[in-house]
Short mmCIF file of C-alpha atoms and ligand atoms in Angstrom, two decimals:
data_model
loop_
_atom_site.label_atom_id
_atom_site.label_comp_id
_atom_site.label_asym_id
_atom_site.label_seq_id
_atom_site.Cartn_x
_atom_site.Cartn_y
_atom_site.Cartn_z
CA UNK A 470 107.29 92.99 115.71
CA UNK A 471 104.83 95.13 113.73
CA UNK A 472 102.15 96.61 115.99
CA UNK A 473 98.59 95.49 115.23
CA UNK A 474 97.18 98.94 115.80
CA UNK A 475 99.09 102.19 115.87
CA UNK A 476 97.42 105.58 115.97
CA UNK A 477 98.71 109.12 116.36
CA UNK A 478 96.48 112.08 117.18
CA UNK A 479 93.70 110.10 115.55
CA UNK A 480 90.35 111.85 115.44
CA UNK A 481 86.96 111.46 113.77
CA UNK A 482 84.35 114.19 113.68
CA UNK A 483 80.74 113.92 112.57
CA UNK A 484 79.68 117.47 111.74
CA UNK A 485 80.83 119.55 114.68
CA UNK A 486 80.98 116.70 117.15
CA UNK A 487 84.13 114.67 117.76
CA UNK A 488 83.31 110.96 118.08
CA UNK A 489 86.99 110.19 118.73
CA UNK A 490 89.88 112.56 119.36
CA UNK A 491 93.58 112.68 120.26
CA UNK A 492 93.73 108.90 120.11
CA UNK A 493 97.28 107.56 120.58
CA UNK A 494 97.66 103.78 120.67
CA UNK A 495 100.55 101.42 120.04
CA UNK A 496 99.37 97.85 120.52
CA UNK A 497 101.84 95.02 119.98
CA UNK A 498 100.79 91.88 118.11
CA UNK A 499 99.60 88.77 119.92
CA UNK A 500 97.08 90.28 122.30
CA UNK A 501 93.37 89.88 122.84
CA UNK A 502 92.45 93.52 123.30
CA UNK A 503 89.28 94.53 125.14
CA UNK A 504 87.79 97.87 124.15
CA UNK A 505 85.36 99.17 126.73
CA UNK A 506 83.50 102.39 127.41
CA UNK A 507 80.02 103.81 127.84
CA UNK A 508 77.45 104.14 125.03
CA UNK A 509 78.55 106.73 122.51
CA UNK A 510 82.17 106.75 123.74
CA UNK A 511 83.61 106.17 120.27
CA UNK A 512 84.33 102.43 120.27
CA UNK A 513 82.59 101.60 116.99
CA UNK A 514 84.14 104.69 115.43
CA UNK A 515 87.63 103.47 116.36
CA UNK A 516 86.90 99.98 115.03
CA UNK A 517 85.51 101.38 111.77
CA UNK A 518 88.61 103.55 111.35
CA UNK A 519 90.73 100.42 111.89
CA UNK A 520 88.86 98.54 109.18
CA UNK A 521 88.92 101.43 106.71
CA UNK A 522 85.14 101.93 106.75
CA UNK A 523 85.73 105.47 107.99
CA UNK A 524 88.44 107.96 107.07
CA UNK A 525 90.11 109.92 109.90
CA UNK A 526 89.30 113.61 110.25
CA UNK A 527 92.66 114.07 111.98
CA UNK A 528 95.82 112.07 112.64
CA UNK A 529 96.94 108.70 111.36
CA UNK A 530 96.11 105.04 111.84
CA UNK A 531 98.06 101.99 110.80
CA UNK A 532 96.86 98.40 111.12
CA UNK A 533 99.40 95.55 110.94
CA UNK A 534 101.80 98.10 109.48
CA UNK A 535 99.51 99.11 106.61
CA UNK A 536 96.79 101.56 105.79
CA UNK A 537 93.33 100.14 106.66
CA UNK A 538 91.64 98.45 103.67
CA UNK A 539 94.18 100.00 101.27
CA UNK A 540 94.98 96.82 99.34
CA UNK A 541 93.52 93.32 98.80
CA UNK A 542 96.42 91.94 100.86
CA UNK A 543 95.52 94.25 103.75
CA UNK A 544 91.85 93.26 103.50
CA UNK A 545 92.80 89.58 103.65
CA UNK A 546 94.72 90.12 106.88
CA UNK A 547 91.89 91.75 108.84
CA UNK A 548 88.56 90.19 109.79
CA UNK A 549 85.66 92.28 111.05
CA UNK A 550 82.31 91.38 112.55
CA UNK A 551 80.10 94.44 112.93
CA UNK A 552 77.87 95.19 115.91
CA UNK A 553 74.69 94.19 114.03
CA UNK A 554 76.36 90.98 112.71
CA UNK A 555 75.24 91.51 109.11
CA UNK A 556 74.66 88.49 106.87
CA UNK A 557 73.02 88.14 103.47
CA UNK A 558 69.36 87.50 104.28
CA UNK A 559 68.58 85.80 100.95
CA UNK A 560 71.54 83.39 101.09
CA UNK A 561 71.62 80.09 102.93
CA UNK A 562 74.18 79.16 105.58
CA UNK A 563 75.94 76.97 102.97
CA UNK A 564 76.00 79.91 100.49
CA UNK A 565 77.80 82.00 103.10
CA UNK A 566 80.48 79.33 103.44
CA UNK A 567 80.90 79.14 99.65
CA UNK A 568 81.19 82.92 99.47
CA UNK A 569 83.70 82.94 102.34
CA UNK A 570 85.82 80.32 100.56
CA UNK A 571 85.78 82.32 97.33
CA UNK A 572 86.64 85.67 98.93
CA UNK A 573 89.25 84.67 101.51
CA UNK A 574 92.62 83.17 100.56
CA UNK A 575 93.16 81.52 103.95
CA UNK A 576 89.61 80.19 104.39
CA UNK A 577 89.32 77.32 106.91
CA UNK A 578 86.37 75.42 105.40
CA UNK A 579 86.60 72.40 107.72
CA UNK A 580 86.50 74.54 110.86
CA UNK A 581 83.56 76.61 109.59
CA UNK A 582 81.52 73.51 108.64
CA UNK A 583 82.30 71.71 111.89
CA UNK A 584 81.46 74.73 114.03
CA UNK A 585 78.14 75.46 112.31
CA UNK A 586 77.12 71.78 112.49
CA UNK A 587 77.94 71.72 116.21
CA UNK A 588 75.83 74.88 116.67
CA UNK A 589 72.93 73.25 114.83
CA UNK A 590 72.80 75.72 111.94
CA UNK A 591 71.51 73.70 108.98
CA UNK A 592 73.32 74.40 105.65
CA UNK A 593 70.03 74.98 103.80
CA UNK A 594 68.67 77.50 106.32
CA UNK A 595 68.21 81.01 104.91
CA UNK A 596 70.23 83.58 106.90
CA UNK A 597 67.26 85.97 106.92
CA UNK A 598 65.28 83.45 108.96
CA UNK A 599 67.95 82.91 111.64
CA UNK A 600 67.40 84.32 115.13
CA UNK A 601 69.59 87.24 116.22
CA UNK A 602 71.87 84.92 118.18
CA UNK A 603 72.12 82.37 115.33
CA UNK A 604 72.95 85.15 112.89
CA UNK A 605 75.70 86.34 115.26
CA UNK A 606 77.07 82.78 115.43
CA UNK A 607 77.15 82.60 111.62
CA UNK A 608 78.91 85.97 111.33
CA UNK A 609 81.41 85.09 114.07
CA UNK A 610 82.14 81.73 112.43
CA UNK A 611 82.83 83.50 109.12
CA UNK A 612 85.19 85.86 110.96
CA UNK A 613 87.11 82.97 112.54
CA UNK A 614 87.19 80.91 109.31
CA UNK A 615 88.82 83.78 107.44
CA UNK A 616 91.94 83.09 109.55
CA UNK A 617 92.93 86.73 109.72
CA UNK A 618 96.05 88.15 111.42
CA UNK A 619 93.74 90.55 113.23
CA UNK A 620 90.10 89.86 114.05
CA UNK A 621 88.05 92.91 115.01
CA UNK A 622 84.74 92.22 116.76
CA UNK A 623 82.28 94.96 117.69
CA UNK A 624 80.24 93.70 120.65
CA UNK A 625 80.45 90.14 119.37
CA UNK A 626 78.56 88.39 122.12
CA UNK A 627 75.83 90.94 122.88
CA UNK A 628 73.04 88.86 121.33
CA UNK A 629 74.24 85.45 122.52
CA UNK A 630 72.78 83.59 125.50
CA UNK A 631 75.20 83.05 128.43
CA UNK A 632 76.14 79.52 127.40
CA UNK A 633 76.70 80.49 123.77
CA UNK A 634 78.76 83.48 124.94
CA UNK A 635 81.00 81.29 127.01
CA UNK A 636 81.36 78.77 124.16
CA UNK A 637 82.26 81.49 121.66
CA UNK A 638 84.82 83.14 123.93
CA UNK A 639 86.36 79.72 124.63
CA UNK A 640 86.54 78.99 120.88
CA UNK A 641 88.05 82.42 120.29
CA UNK A 642 90.74 81.83 122.90
CA UNK A 643 91.56 78.38 121.54
CA UNK A 644 91.78 79.79 118.02
CA UNK A 645 94.16 82.58 119.08
CA UNK A 646 96.45 80.01 120.69
CA UNK A 647 96.31 77.63 117.71
CA UNK A 648 96.63 80.25 114.97
CA UNK A 649 98.46 83.10 116.73
CA UNK A 650 96.33 86.01 115.61
CA UNK A 651 95.42 89.22 117.42
CA UNK A 652 91.92 90.22 118.44
CA UNK A 653 90.33 93.55 119.25
CA UNK A 654 86.84 93.23 120.70
CA UNK A 655 84.52 95.79 122.18
CA UNK A 656 82.08 94.81 124.89
CA UNK A 657 80.08 96.18 127.77
CA UNK A 658 80.42 92.86 129.54
CA UNK A 659 83.53 93.36 131.62
CA UNK A 660 83.31 89.86 133.09
CA UNK A 661 83.65 88.49 129.55
CA UNK A 662 86.59 90.78 128.86
CA UNK A 663 88.17 89.66 132.12
CA UNK A 664 88.01 86.07 130.91
CA UNK A 665 89.67 86.59 127.53
CA UNK A 666 91.54 89.89 127.31
CA UNK A 667 95.16 90.50 128.17
CA UNK A 668 95.17 94.10 126.94
CA UNK A 669 92.65 96.80 127.77
CA UNK A 670 91.57 100.10 126.25
CA UNK A 671 89.07 102.29 128.12
CA UNK A 672 87.40 104.97 126.00
CA UNK A 673 85.13 107.63 127.49
CA UNK A 674 83.88 110.87 126.01
CA UNK A 675 85.68 110.22 122.69
CA UNK A 676 89.08 109.85 124.34
CA UNK A 677 91.33 106.96 125.37
CA UNK A 678 91.53 107.09 129.16
CA UNK A 679 93.86 104.15 129.62
CA UNK A 680 95.45 101.49 127.44
CA UNK A 681 97.85 98.77 128.43
CA UNK A 682 98.50 95.15 129.28
CA UNK A 683 95.98 93.97 131.86
CA UNK A 684 98.60 92.45 134.20
CA UNK A 685 100.56 95.68 134.25
CA UNK A 686 97.46 97.82 134.73
CA UNK A 687 96.32 95.67 137.65
CA UNK A 688 99.80 95.78 139.21
CA UNK A 689 99.99 99.58 139.08
CA UNK A 690 96.46 100.54 140.16
CA UNK A 691 95.32 100.35 143.79
CA UNK A 692 92.40 101.34 145.94
CA UNK A 693 93.36 103.38 149.01
CA UNK A 694 90.86 103.69 151.86
CA UNK A 695 91.56 105.70 154.99
CA UNK A 696 90.94 108.89 156.97
CA UNK A 697 89.70 111.75 154.83
CA UNK A 698 92.55 113.35 152.94
CA UNK A 699 92.78 116.07 150.37
CA UNK A 700 94.16 114.80 147.02
CA UNK A 701 96.80 117.56 147.13
CA UNK A 702 98.34 115.70 150.09
CA UNK A 703 98.97 112.52 148.13
CA UNK A 704 102.54 111.86 146.96
CA UNK A 705 103.32 113.27 143.52
CA UNK A 706 103.77 109.81 141.99
CA UNK A 707 100.25 108.71 142.98
CA UNK A 708 97.99 109.69 140.11
CA UNK A 709 94.35 109.92 141.08
CA UNK A 710 91.99 108.06 138.76
CA UNK A 711 88.87 108.34 140.89
CA UNK A 712 88.03 109.62 144.34
CA UNK A 713 85.11 109.57 146.71
CA UNK A 714 84.83 111.03 150.19
CA UNK A 715 82.57 110.89 153.20
CA UNK A 716 82.96 113.30 156.14
CA UNK A 717 85.61 111.08 157.66
CA UNK A 718 86.87 108.77 154.97
CA UNK A 719 88.49 109.01 151.55
CA UNK A 720 88.63 106.31 148.93
CA UNK A 721 90.97 106.77 145.99
CA UNK A 722 91.83 104.66 142.99
CA UNK A 723 95.37 105.66 142.13
CA UNK A 724 98.00 104.64 139.63
CA UNK A 725 101.60 104.39 140.76
CA UNK A 726 104.71 102.40 139.96
CA UNK A 727 106.01 102.80 143.52
CA UNK A 728 105.14 100.73 146.59
CA UNK A 729 102.66 102.31 149.02
CA UNK A 730 104.07 102.52 152.55
CA UNK A 731 101.65 104.98 154.18
CA UNK A 732 100.18 103.06 157.19
CA UNK A 733 97.07 105.27 157.19
CA UNK A 734 95.82 103.58 154.02
CA UNK A 735 94.15 100.24 153.62
CA UNK A 736 95.48 99.23 150.21
CA UNK A 737 93.43 96.81 148.12
CA UNK A 738 94.01 95.37 144.69
CA UNK A 739 91.54 96.02 141.89
CA UNK A 740 89.99 93.56 139.51
CA UNK A 741 89.40 94.49 135.88
CA UNK A 742 85.86 95.67 136.55
CA UNK A 743 87.03 97.99 139.38
CA UNK A 744 89.67 99.40 137.06
CA UNK A 745 87.23 100.01 134.21
CA UNK A 746 84.67 101.61 136.53
CA UNK A 747 87.31 103.89 138.05
CA UNK A 748 88.21 105.23 134.61
CA UNK A 749 84.56 105.52 133.61
CA UNK A 750 83.69 107.45 136.80
CA UNK A 751 82.74 110.88 135.52
CA UNK A 752 82.07 112.53 138.86
CA UNK A 753 83.92 115.81 139.24
CA UNK A 754 87.11 114.98 141.02
CA UNK A 755 88.64 118.17 142.39
CA UNK A 756 92.32 117.92 141.95
CA UNK A 757 92.44 115.01 139.51
CA UNK A 758 96.07 114.96 138.47
CA UNK A 759 95.80 112.50 135.72
CA UNK A 760 92.90 111.23 133.77
CA UNK A 761 94.73 110.11 130.70
CA UNK A 762 97.34 107.43 130.86
CA UNK A 763 98.53 105.26 128.04
CA UNK A 764 100.86 102.38 128.75
CA UNK A 765 102.25 99.70 126.50
N1 ATP B 1669 77.20 108.30 111.25
C1 ATP B 1669 77.18 109.12 112.30
N2 ATP B 1669 76.76 110.40 112.18
C2 ATP B 1669 76.75 111.24 113.24
N3 ATP B 1669 77.16 110.90 114.47
C3 ATP B 1669 77.59 109.63 114.66
C4 ATP B 1669 77.62 108.68 113.59
N4 ATP B 1669 78.09 107.51 114.07
C5 ATP B 1669 78.34 107.72 115.39
N5 ATP B 1669 78.05 108.99 115.74
C6 ATP B 1669 78.22 109.60 117.06
O1 ATP B 1669 79.57 109.41 117.47
C7 ATP B 1669 79.65 109.10 118.85
C8 ATP B 1669 80.40 107.80 119.04
O2 ATP B 1669 79.62 106.75 118.49
P1 ATP B 1669 80.11 105.23 118.49
O3 ATP B 1669 79.10 104.45 117.72
O4 ATP B 1669 81.53 105.17 118.03
O5 ATP B 1669 80.04 104.89 120.06
P2 ATP B 1669 80.15 103.49 120.80
O6 ATP B 1669 81.16 103.67 121.90
O7 ATP B 1669 80.42 102.38 119.84
O8 ATP B 1669 78.70 103.33 121.43
P3 ATP B 1669 77.81 102.03 121.81
O9 ATP B 1669 78.46 101.40 123.01
O10 ATP B 1669 76.49 102.62 122.15
O11 ATP B 1669 77.78 101.13 120.61
C9 ATP B 1669 78.21 109.06 119.37
O12 ATP B 1669 77.92 110.28 119.97
C10 ATP B 1669 77.38 108.88 118.11
O13 ATP B 1669 76.12 109.49 118.25
#
């Protein structure tokens, strides 16, 4: 099956500063991909490269097997809702639906109408007078109604209240099941990602730190707690992701495919938030053997 997103040595530089570099991804179709990382990590840059709004400085990127935004057919396959959920301030809600129907070959008019009615967005309401959250709901509805093969959402739920966030993520999940499309969404809200994502990318300092299916990542990462131990004394197949020590105790987050038999360690499983935080931990980490791991 054609990957939804494939990059090789992908990089983007603004002036002298790399916003994204050495990015290698190969994401199969059919996933809801969570993209997470601190402010300024390069998430929006990656999403804009994927939608053809930015050109790479280095490397290559292919989306659904094609060059981003290269042809009308490619544009029709990819939906994008930007971080600031832009809408046309002078147009009404109904105008947006008419425009969507005219511009998108697979437009789902019934779904868009039904969803906006349920959300209480009146057709004659000017978009410029909507609240931030209502504007986001309009933009997200347009993204869903486009019925793309890949929907890219840059912090889609940031301006929504908790109930609206839950409703949107539920609708997104139902739509992916019903219409079998892929989603890439960035968010700082790991609990939201935990609810909907089955594939994770962690970006920090302009680089992909980890990428892979959530189940596999959770099965291969563990927290080890026990008597203080130097990282050099860990088995070679245990790759240190993060480490912290007190005088007597060490705590490691490691990645390994092998079972852990050492009785000195208390081994605990991680949840998605633990995993993300371990990769985002920027404390100096002595003998860190691996800080970049990409899995399919
Ligand atoms: N147009 C631009 N010109 C110069 N630098 C830019 C530009 N856009 C982004 N950057 C820089 O590139 C880096 C990555 O920015 P990006 O917006 O991709 O991060 P992000 O992970 O999406 O951050 P956030 O979580 O805060 O939205 C940042 O250091 C940012 O200042």
